[in-house]
């Protein structure tokens, strides 16, 4: 049997980051940048005011105190968004709002709270202002540069503000907009076909006759593809007819026009007499069907169809399909997106013990044990503790109980038993 | 000034879970169930085979050993999906595939690996089978119930498999499908309007004249609304014209036909002479504009427009808008979705020190310090360490640098200084 890590590596090797594509800003969220984003000029672009107040020459107000205010003539207004640039000559000031460009001649801003109108007072906002043509009393000195956001203080011209490989979130969108970008270049989102197989499967909601069950795997895997950040084409269920399945797979592998980026099948890969995926792919030279030393999920397959489309064939038991997708398909999908293929793995302490299959790695659905009375304490808490998600453990048909799982514990093949208190490697799903 | 927690409570109090709505399975992912999901019958619905093999009467093969096999006459086939139910009389067996219903009379399954065809052998899958009408040698005993998945073993009829309040993920979709549900009932996804304000704002990509900057807040907040799980209506930027803004807000508050579920504005709420949101809402009895003891983000406002639409008015500096959204709007959006309003807060250790504003809580964008050589070790690691996301700390205009932040540290108002080694409360954004 092939080892878990070896099969993971083979599954991941089928994927490469998809080509770059230009998308509007909001479409980029959750995708990965394929190009750096650089500023097209300094940020901020102009010296601008950090306060509502008056743009002044610092030298003019160097002696100002509450008891000995300096009086300046107000010669203009600069609101945010204004392109006015009234010159601040010695003895004058210009009323300025937060974010507005500092006018020529001025080198500092006095906040309105430290001023009073001497003539021409007008209430606006929360303050009394001296309007243009009137005089303002300044009651405090400012130093050159004070309350001014300098040109280029945030970023220099040509500076990289976002990097290829960054996962785009709201702050990335804002940073791109702030440097004048209306679009971003990201790796194209993969389109992954999902095909469940089995004569016993019917659409959920259909009345069941003896022997039938609702198809849940195509829904499970399509949702998992979407949750991984890709688009899912949910197809099937397909019956146990190898020729029909072969036709569908070759249609999905349709050469260089409108193909999909990958195909995930479920079911039909074990040793039974009617295993349709195994039969359909038996003569496909680019696909290997191999047992993997893992529980659940031993019967696996992967490879490329004739036109190069990657295919991963997962077992049909729902818990097996879930765990196999996490181990073998999700990393490949993430790599296609240009993202880190792996979820972070964390150390967690087993809160109970169980036996594990000798010679096979185990993928055990687990859930957190609520920490006793920790609340939102501000001290680093004790280690996370986990229990099996269901009393039946990794029993591979218990789909209705899978939803209580919060993660998978990966138990190495050389471990035969987990004991309460053992440290496990877990990733949250 | 109002305290941070008091304003958070007021902001959250504007929201309630939205009414339930029926959606197809895949649309439910990321939303919150508004109803329990119960089984419509036992799961599995029928006793079925856990293996590929032969359905037998356990008593018939009780004496079977490798040296003394028991011979049974094969009287039928049951493939998965078949509704055949050939009776297993004493001395007979039925070929059965994994998942197929155990036929009447049989009470156990012998895996094919423990059998050989005596007559009528046929290779299928990985094994040689005795086909219907032929004889099979059974080389091992099985106990009653062995390799049979019992009716109701996964879930009983009427059992709750998913609960109102569950956040729907792939496993929930699969569980719903497996109990025959093609739809789920979730809280309706909120539609949140986002309006940035300021005469200085132009669309990103537009050539800038002196005094203009690209609008980044409407993109930041729309992306944040989407990332919180809601739909964003990105509007604006709107200029510094209070009457025009008032008209837009009242249009969005359009009574009981086609209204939005909330409105977020940015900018125009401080003490300047042209603060448009403040001016537009000054006479609105349901809206209060209040300073909050937090840095960044002191000027805040919230309330309801005349028809009841919640509105949150955030300051316009991008870092303030980002932190204010996280603190005051995201919890409300999550509550509308029916989800837990709060992100989990974790304890992290400050890797450097900085001064914080006296008497005001601080929201400091932080990033993780990569752990030295921890790799994917299986021991519980040391505490997470964080540094300020930028050298300038929480400087509220540094939008281009905000993208390196991974979270916000919340420093209480009674702390004047963070020292290296202090434990901080952090949430990842």
Tab-separated table of N, CA and C in Angstrom, chain A residues 237-368:
chain	number	residue	atom	x	y	z
A	237	UNK	N	-25.889	12.139	-9.716
A	237	UNK	CA	-25.129	10.902	-9.711
A	237	UNK	C	-25.190	10.166	-11.052
A	238	UNK	N	-24.094	9.468	-11.329
A	238	UNK	CA	-23.969	8.652	-12.524
A	238	UNK	C	-24.108	7.193	-12.092
A	239	UNK	N	-24.834	6.400	-12.882
A	239	UNK	CA	-25.063	5.000	-12.524
A	239	UNK	C	-23.839	4.128	-12.774
A	240	UNK	N	-23.996	2.849	-12.465
A	240	UNK	CA	-22.867	1.921	-12.554
A	240	UNK	C	-22.680	1.408	-13.979
A	241	UNK	N	-22.470	2.332	-14.911
A	241	UNK	CA	-22.295	1.989	-16.323
A	241	UNK	C	-20.958	2.574	-16.770
A	242	UNK	N	-19.911	1.737	-16.830
A	242	UNK	CA	-18.568	2.253	-17.127
A	242	UNK	C	-18.487	3.031	-18.440
A	243	UNK	N	-19.210	2.601	-19.472
A	243	UNK	CA	-19.119	3.294	-20.759
A	243	UNK	C	-19.697	4.704	-20.646
A	244	UNK	N	-20.821	4.837	-19.927
A	244	UNK	CA	-21.432	6.161	-19.765
A	244	UNK	C	-20.526	7.068	-18.958
A	245	UNK	N	-19.918	6.525	-17.911
A	245	UNK	CA	-19.020	7.346	-17.089
A	245	UNK	C	-17.796	7.769	-17.906
A	246	UNK	N	-17.274	6.842	-18.714
A	246	UNK	CA	-16.118	7.148	-19.538
A	246	UNK	C	-16.454	8.288	-20.511
A	247	UNK	N	-17.649	8.238	-21.102
A	247	UNK	CA	-18.060	9.323	-22.004
A	247	UNK	C	-18.111	10.661	-21.270
A	248	UNK	N	-18.653	10.656	-20.068
A	248	UNK	CA	-18.754	11.907	-19.298
A	248	UNK	C	-17.368	12.446	-18.963
A	249	UNK	N	-16.482	11.568	-18.522
A	249	UNK	CA	-15.138	12.027	-18.151
A	249	UNK	C	-14.412	12.610	-19.358
A	250	UNK	N	-14.581	11.985	-20.497
A	250	UNK	CA	-13.893	12.495	-21.686
A	250	UNK	C	-14.524	13.799	-22.178
A	251	UNK	N	-15.802	13.959	-21.961
A	251	UNK	CA	-16.459	15.234	-22.263
A	251	UNK	C	-15.880	16.336	-21.366
A	252	UNK	N	-15.695	16.028	-20.081
A	252	UNK	CA	-15.130	17.020	-19.148
A	252	UNK	C	-13.667	17.318	-19.477
A	253	UNK	N	-12.982	16.342	-20.014
A	253	UNK	CA	-11.566	16.483	-20.410
A	253	UNK	C	-11.468	17.048	-21.826
A	254	UNK	N	-12.474	17.805	-22.246
A	254	UNK	CA	-12.658	18.156	-23.664
A	254	UNK	C	-11.581	18.989	-24.322
A	255	UNK	N	-10.345	18.662	-24.138
A	255	UNK	CA	-9.303	19.357	-24.884
A	255	UNK	C	-9.153	20.792	-24.433
A	256	UNK	N	-8.724	21.655	-25.353
A	256	UNK	CA	-8.366	23.006	-24.953
A	256	UNK	C	-9.503	24.001	-25.113
A	257	UNK	N	-10.720	23.541	-25.322
A	257	UNK	CA	-11.844	24.471	-25.408
A	257	UNK	C	-12.836	24.185	-24.291
A	258	UNK	N	-12.837	25.106	-23.320
A	258	UNK	CA	-13.869	25.044	-22.286
A	258	UNK	C	-13.794	23.856	-21.363
A	259	UNK	N	-12.614	23.375	-21.117
A	259	UNK	CA	-12.490	22.240	-20.232
A	259	UNK	C	-12.599	22.677	-18.773
A	260	UNK	N	-12.668	21.725	-17.881
A	260	UNK	CA	-12.608	22.032	-16.457
A	260	UNK	C	-11.154	21.882	-15.993
A	261	UNK	N	-10.896	22.361	-14.771
A	261	UNK	CA	-9.522	22.330	-14.251
A	261	UNK	C	-9.240	21.088	-13.423
A	262	UNK	N	-10.278	20.321	-13.142
A	262	UNK	CA	-10.084	19.105	-12.378
A	262	UNK	C	-11.408	18.384	-12.237
A	263	UNK	N	-11.328	17.094	-11.955
A	263	UNK	CA	-12.524	16.255	-11.801
A	263	UNK	C	-12.354	15.439	-10.528
A	264	UNK	N	-13.384	15.462	-9.693
A	264	UNK	CA	-13.393	14.634	-8.485
A	264	UNK	C	-14.556	13.663	-8.610
A	265	UNK	N	-14.273	12.376	-8.486
A	265	UNK	CA	-15.360	11.404	-8.473
A	265	UNK	C	-15.475	10.805	-7.075
A	266	UNK	N	-16.656	10.273	-6.775
A	266	UNK	CA	-16.794	9.528	-5.521
A	266	UNK	C	-17.448	8.201	-5.802
A	267	UNK	N	-16.966	7.175	-5.122
A	267	UNK	CA	-17.536	5.837	-5.233
A	267	UNK	C	-16.906	5.039	-6.358
A	268	UNK	N	-17.208	3.726	-6.357
A	268	UNK	CA	-16.830	2.881	-7.477
A	268	UNK	C	-15.352	2.612	-7.627
A	269	UNK	N	-14.588	2.692	-6.516
A	269	UNK	CA	-13.150	2.467	-6.631
A	269	UNK	C	-12.647	1.305	-5.780
A	270	UNK	N	-13.566	0.558	-5.140
A	270	UNK	CA	-13.037	-0.515	-4.295
A	270	UNK	C	-13.001	-1.829	-5.071
A	271	UNK	N	-13.130	-2.936	-4.384
A	271	UNK	CA	-12.842	-4.226	-5.018
A	271	UNK	C	-14.091	-4.995	-5.418
A	272	UNK	N	-15.233	-4.310	-5.419
A	272	UNK	CA	-16.475	-5.012	-5.704
A	272	UNK	C	-16.605	-5.413	-7.162
A	273	UNK	N	-17.697	-6.118	-7.440
A	273	UNK	CA	-17.893	-6.644	-8.790
A	273	UNK	C	-18.406	-5.581	-9.745
A	274	UNK	N	-18.904	-4.423	-9.219
A	274	UNK	CA	-19.524	-3.415	-10.082
A	274	UNK	C	-18.909	-2.041	-9.857
A	275	UNK	N	-17.593	-1.983	-9.634
A	275	UNK	CA	-16.995	-0.703	-9.275
A	275	UNK	C	-16.733	0.123	-10.524
A	276	UNK	N	-17.637	1.081	-10.746
A	276	UNK	CA	-17.763	1.732	-12.052
A	276	UNK	C	-16.582	2.645	-12.374
A	277	UNK	N	-16.064	3.352	-11.387
A	277	UNK	CA	-14.939	4.252	-11.670
A	277	UNK	C	-13.702	3.424	-12.022
A	278	UNK	N	-13.510	2.371	-11.239
A	278	UNK	CA	-12.389	1.475	-11.504
A	278	UNK	C	-12.491	0.892	-12.915
A	279	UNK	N	-13.687	0.459	-13.291
A	279	UNK	CA	-13.885	-0.118	-14.618
A	279	UNK	C	-13.690	0.934	-15.714
A	280	UNK	N	-14.200	2.136	-15.480
A	280	UNK	CA	-14.130	3.177	-16.520
A	280	UNK	C	-12.705	3.632	-16.762
A	281	UNK	N	-11.880	3.593	-15.718
A	281	UNK	CA	-10.527	4.132	-15.833
A	281	UNK	C	-9.449	3.053	-15.927
A	282	UNK	N	-9.869	1.793	-15.936
A	282	UNK	CA	-8.903	0.698	-15.891
A	282	UNK	C	-7.883	0.788	-17.028
A	283	UNK	N	-8.322	1.216	-18.203
A	283	UNK	CA	-7.415	1.249	-19.349
A	283	UNK	C	-6.861	2.645	-19.626
A	284	UNK	N	-7.019	3.531	-18.684
A	284	UNK	CA	-6.555	4.916	-18.872
A	284	UNK	C	-5.096	4.985	-18.422
A	285	UNK	N	-4.156	5.207	-19.344
A	285	UNK	CA	-2.750	5.080	-18.945
A	285	UNK	C	-2.298	6.143	-17.951
A	286	UNK	N	-2.958	7.300	-17.940
A	286	UNK	CA	-2.503	8.379	-17.059
A	286	UNK	C	-3.074	8.329	-15.663
A	287	UNK	N	-3.904	7.321	-15.395
A	287	UNK	CA	-4.588	7.269	-14.096
A	287	UNK	C	-4.184	6.001	-13.372
A	288	UNK	N	-3.826	6.132	-12.092
A	288	UNK	CA	-3.500	4.946	-11.290
A	288	UNK	C	-4.501	4.800	-10.160
A	289	UNK	N	-4.970	3.579	-9.961
A	289	UNK	CA	-5.879	3.264	-8.866
A	289	UNK	C	-5.085	2.464	-7.856
A	290	UNK	N	-4.947	3.017	-6.645
A	290	UNK	CA	-4.024	2.418	-5.673
A	290	UNK	C	-4.636	2.413	-4.288
A	291	UNK	N	-4.360	1.360	-3.531
A	291	UNK	CA	-4.734	1.406	-2.111
A	291	UNK	C	-3.741	2.294	-1.352
A	292	UNK	N	-4.254	3.102	-0.448
A	292	UNK	CA	-3.430	4.005	0.357
A	292	UNK	C	-3.586	3.600	1.818
A	293	UNK	N	-2.484	3.651	2.548
A	293	UNK	CA	-2.475	3.183	3.933
A	293	UNK	C	-3.091	4.237	4.851
A	294	UNK	N	-4.402	4.403	4.718
A	294	UNK	CA	-5.119	5.405	5.501
A	294	UNK	C	-6.508	4.872	5.809
A	295	UNK	N	-7.042	5.281	6.957
A	295	UNK	CA	-8.373	4.835	7.343
A	295	UNK	C	-9.130	6.013	7.926
A	296	UNK	N	-10.304	6.419	7.411
A	296	UNK	CA	-10.943	5.836	6.234
A	296	UNK	C	-10.310	6.366	4.958
A	297	UNK	N	-10.641	5.686	3.833
A	297	UNK	CA	-10.221	6.208	2.543
A	297	UNK	C	-9.169	5.394	1.838
A	298	UNK	N	-9.126	4.083	2.099
A	298	UNK	CA	-8.071	3.269	1.497
A	298	UNK	C	-8.090	3.225	-0.034
A	299	UNK	N	-9.242	3.006	-0.685
A	299	UNK	CA	-9.177	2.905	-2.155
A	299	UNK	C	-9.146	4.286	-2.805
A	300	UNK	N	-8.056	4.625	-3.449
A	300	UNK	CA	-7.876	5.948	-4.045
A	300	UNK	C	-7.423	5.800	-5.493
A	301	UNK	N	-7.566	6.886	-6.224
A	301	UNK	CA	-7.016	6.926	-7.572
A	301	UNK	C	-6.745	8.358	-7.960
A	302	UNK	N	-5.822	8.546	-8.873
A	302	UNK	CA	-5.525	9.892	-9.370
A	302	UNK	C	-4.718	9.798	-10.651
A	303	UNK	N	-4.687	10.921	-11.344
A	303	UNK	CA	-3.908	10.974	-12.574
A	303	UNK	C	-4.454	12.027	-13.507
A	304	UNK	N	-4.129	11.843	-14.790
A	304	UNK	CA	-4.593	12.795	-15.808
A	304	UNK	C	-5.323	12.042	-16.904
A	305	UNK	N	-6.410	12.647	-17.385
A	305	UNK	CA	-7.105	12.119	-18.545
A	305	UNK	C	-6.291	12.491	-19.790
A	306	UNK	N	-6.652	11.955	-20.966
A	306	UNK	CA	-5.804	12.143	-22.148
A	306	UNK	C	-5.482	13.601	-22.471
A	307	UNK	N	-6.427	14.523	-22.272
A	307	UNK	CA	-6.135	15.929	-22.581
A	307	UNK	C	-5.475	16.648	-21.418
A	308	UNK	N	-5.176	15.947	-20.349
A	308	UNK	CA	-4.393	16.533	-19.268
A	308	UNK	C	-5.175	16.937	-18.043
A	309	UNK	N	-6.499	16.770	-18.069
A	309	UNK	CA	-7.289	17.192	-16.914
A	309	UNK	C	-7.000	16.289	-15.714
A	310	UNK	N	-6.634	16.888	-14.570
A	310	UNK	CA	-6.409	16.072	-13.376
A	310	UNK	C	-7.712	15.432	-12.902
A	311	UNK	N	-7.599	14.207	-12.425
A	311	UNK	CA	-8.758	13.526	-11.848
A	311	UNK	C	-8.336	12.881	-10.535
A	312	UNK	N	-9.199	13.025	-9.544
A	312	UNK	CA	-9.000	12.359	-8.261
A	312	UNK	C	-10.235	11.497	-8.013
A	313	UNK	N	-10.046	10.200	-7.817
A	313	UNK	CA	-11.183	9.308	-7.590
A	313	UNK	C	-11.206	8.928	-6.117
A	314	UNK	N	-12.247	9.386	-5.429
A	314	UNK	CA	-12.356	9.176	-3.987
A	314	UNK	C	-13.321	8.036	-3.700
A	315	UNK	N	-13.166	7.390	-2.563
A	315	UNK	CA	-14.121	6.349	-2.206
A	315	UNK	C	-15.499	6.949	-1.925
A	316	UNK	N	-16.504	6.092	-1.900
A	316	UNK	CA	-17.877	6.570	-1.848
A	316	UNK	C	-18.479	6.708	-0.471
A	317	UNK	N	-17.879	6.107	0.535
A	317	UNK	CA	-18.450	6.320	1.854
A	317	UNK	C	-18.259	7.786	2.214
A	318	UNK	N	-19.317	8.433	2.710
A	318	UNK	CA	-19.239	9.891	2.863
A	318	UNK	C	-18.099	10.368	3.765
A	319	UNK	N	-17.846	9.689	4.854
A	319	UNK	CA	-16.766	10.147	5.723
A	319	UNK	C	-15.421	9.952	5.021
A	320	UNK	N	-15.299	8.872	4.252
A	320	UNK	CA	-14.093	8.655	3.452
A	320	UNK	C	-13.938	9.764	2.409
A	321	UNK	N	-15.043	10.098	1.746
A	321	UNK	CA	-14.985	11.133	0.709
A	321	UNK	C	-14.572	12.467	1.322
A	322	UNK	N	-15.146	12.778	2.486
A	322	UNK	CA	-14.826	14.034	3.179
A	322	UNK	C	-13.348	14.095	3.549
A	323	UNK	N	-12.878	13.037	4.197
A	323	UNK	CA	-11.480	13.026	4.642
A	323	UNK	C	-10.532	12.986	3.445
A	324	UNK	N	-10.900	12.235	2.406
A	324	UNK	CA	-10.043	12.149	1.218
A	324	UNK	C	-9.975	13.481	0.495
A	325	UNK	N	-11.109	14.177	0.403
A	325	UNK	CA	-11.082	15.501	-0.220
A	325	UNK	C	-10.121	16.410	0.532
A	326	UNK	N	-10.239	16.412	1.848
A	326	UNK	CA	-9.372	17.270	2.663
A	326	UNK	C	-7.898	16.947	2.445
A	327	UNK	N	-7.587	15.670	2.358
A	327	UNK	CA	-6.183	15.240	2.274
A	327	UNK	C	-5.607	15.368	0.872
A	328	UNK	N	-6.408	15.052	-0.144
A	328	UNK	CA	-5.839	14.867	-1.474
A	328	UNK	C	-6.294	15.916	-2.497
A	329	UNK	N	-7.507	16.446	-2.345
A	329	UNK	CA	-8.025	17.350	-3.377
A	329	UNK	C	-7.904	18.813	-2.963
A	330	UNK	N	-8.280	19.122	-1.729
A	330	UNK	CA	-8.241	20.528	-1.319
A	330	UNK	C	-6.851	21.149	-1.490
A	331	UNK	N	-5.772	20.456	-1.118
A	331	UNK	CA	-4.453	21.080	-1.337
A	331	UNK	C	-4.220	21.426	-2.808
A	332	UNK	N	-4.657	20.558	-3.712
A	332	UNK	CA	-4.467	20.834	-5.142
A	332	UNK	C	-5.294	22.035	-5.582
A	333	UNK	N	-6.530	22.120	-5.098
A	333	UNK	CA	-7.384	23.266	-5.447
A	333	UNK	C	-6.757	24.565	-4.937
A	334	UNK	N	-6.258	24.518	-3.711
A	334	UNK	CA	-5.628	25.731	-3.145
A	334	UNK	C	-4.387	26.112	-3.957
A	335	UNK	N	-3.636	25.123	-4.378
A	335	UNK	CA	-2.455	25.451	-5.196
A	335	UNK	C	-2.883	26.078	-6.526
A	336	UNK	N	-3.944	25.566	-7.152
A	336	UNK	CA	-4.440	26.176	-8.401
A	336	UNK	C	-4.796	27.643	-8.189
A	337	UNK	N	-5.347	27.950	-7.010
A	337	UNK	CA	-5.702	29.332	-6.676
A	337	UNK	C	-4.481	30.198	-6.415
A	338	UNK	N	-3.309	29.569	-6.324
A	338	UNK	CA	-2.097	30.314	-6.004
A	338	UNK	C	-1.848	30.439	-4.515
A	339	UNK	N	-2.673	29.760	-3.721
A	339	UNK	CA	-2.591	29.893	-2.258
A	339	UNK	C	-1.739	28.782	-1.661
A	340	UNK	N	-1.448	28.930	-0.384
A	340	UNK	CA	-0.786	27.880	0.381
A	340	UNK	C	-1.669	26.629	0.324
A	341	UNK	N	-1.127	25.492	-0.137
A	341	UNK	CA	-1.985	24.308	-0.266
A	341	UNK	C	-2.502	23.768	1.072
A	342	UNK	N	-1.771	24.016	2.138
A	342	UNK	CA	-2.072	23.318	3.390
A	342	UNK	C	-2.832	24.195	4.364
A	343	UNK	N	-3.749	23.601	5.071
A	343	UNK	CA	-4.307	24.262	6.242
A	343	UNK	C	-3.258	24.219	7.345
A	344	UNK	N	-3.279	25.212	8.251
A	344	UNK	CA	-2.370	25.101	9.390
A	344	UNK	C	-2.742	23.881	10.237
A	345	UNK	N	-1.712	23.207	10.742
A	345	UNK	CA	-1.984	22.095	11.669
A	345	UNK	C	-1.651	22.560	13.074
A	346	UNK	N	-2.483	22.219	14.002
A	346	UNK	CA	-2.262	22.636	15.381
A	346	UNK	C	-2.133	21.394	16.253
A	347	UNK	N	-1.457	21.566	17.349
A	347	UNK	CA	-1.332	20.486	18.312
A	347	UNK	C	-2.537	20.541	19.249
A	348	UNK	N	-3.150	19.395	19.496
A	348	UNK	CA	-4.288	19.325	20.415
A	348	UNK	C	-4.128	18.072	21.255
A	349	UNK	N	-4.718	18.103	22.423
A	349	UNK	CA	-4.571	16.986	23.357
A	349	UNK	C	-5.806	16.101	23.276
A	350	UNK	N	-5.576	14.798	23.125
A	350	UNK	CA	-6.687	13.844	23.091
A	350	UNK	C	-7.351	13.788	24.461
A	351	UNK	N	-8.662	13.973	24.480
A	351	UNK	CA	-9.411	13.955	25.730
A	351	UNK	C	-9.936	12.557	26.041
A	352	UNK	N	-9.701	11.629	25.124
A	352	UNK	CA	-10.113	10.240	25.307
A	352	UNK	C	-9.165	9.401	24.454
A	353	UNK	N	-9.193	8.106	24.656
A	353	UNK	CA	-8.342	7.221	23.874
A	353	UNK	C	-9.163	6.375	22.925
A	354	UNK	N	-8.520	5.858	21.902
A	354	UNK	CA	-9.153	4.898	20.994
A	354	UNK	C	-8.060	4.120	20.266
A	355	UNK	N	-8.462	2.965	19.738
A	355	UNK	CA	-7.503	2.160	18.984
A	355	UNK	C	-7.499	2.626	17.530
A	356	UNK	N	-6.354	2.521	16.889
A	356	UNK	CA	-6.253	2.938	15.493
A	356	UNK	C	-5.743	1.759	14.683
A	357	UNK	N	-6.008	1.746	13.375
A	357	UNK	CA	-5.673	0.553	12.587
A	357	UNK	C	-4.152	0.398	12.437
A	358	UNK	N	-3.639	-0.782	12.712
A	358	UNK	CA	-2.193	-0.982	12.592
A	358	UNK	C	-1.746	-0.793	11.145
A	359	UNK	N	-0.649	-0.072	10.973
A	359	UNK	CA	-0.064	0.057	9.648
A	359	UNK	C	-0.762	1.037	8.729
A	360	UNK	N	-1.800	1.707	9.203
A	360	UNK	CA	-2.468	2.707	8.378
A	360	UNK	C	-2.615	3.995	9.181
A	361	UNK	N	-2.383	5.119	8.533
A	361	UNK	CA	-2.678	6.403	9.176
A	361	UNK	C	-4.185	6.500	9.383
A	362	UNK	N	-4.573	7.252	10.388
A	362	UNK	CA	-6.004	7.426	10.622
A	362	UNK	C	-6.366	8.906	10.509
A	363	UNK	N	-7.506	9.165	9.876
A	363	UNK	CA	-8.048	10.527	9.782
A	363	UNK	C	-9.313	10.542	10.626
A	364	UNK	N	-9.216	11.065	11.834
A	364	UNK	CA	-10.328	10.968	12.774
A	364	UNK	C	-11.054	12.310	12.896
A	365	UNK	N	-12.346	12.326	12.484
A	365	UNK	CA	-13.111	13.566	12.704
A	365	UNK	C	-13.201	13.852	14.207
A	366	UNK	N	-12.840	15.063	14.578
A	366	UNK	CA	-12.820	15.423	16.007
A	366	UNK	C	-13.564	16.735	16.226
A	367	UNK	N	-13.928	16.956	17.474
A	367	UNK	CA	-14.480	18.255	17.868
A	367	UNK	C	-13.784	18.713	19.131
A	368	UNK	N	-13.800	20.014	19.342
A	368	UNK	CA	-13.186	20.606	20.530
A	368	UNK	C	-13.981	20.239	21.774
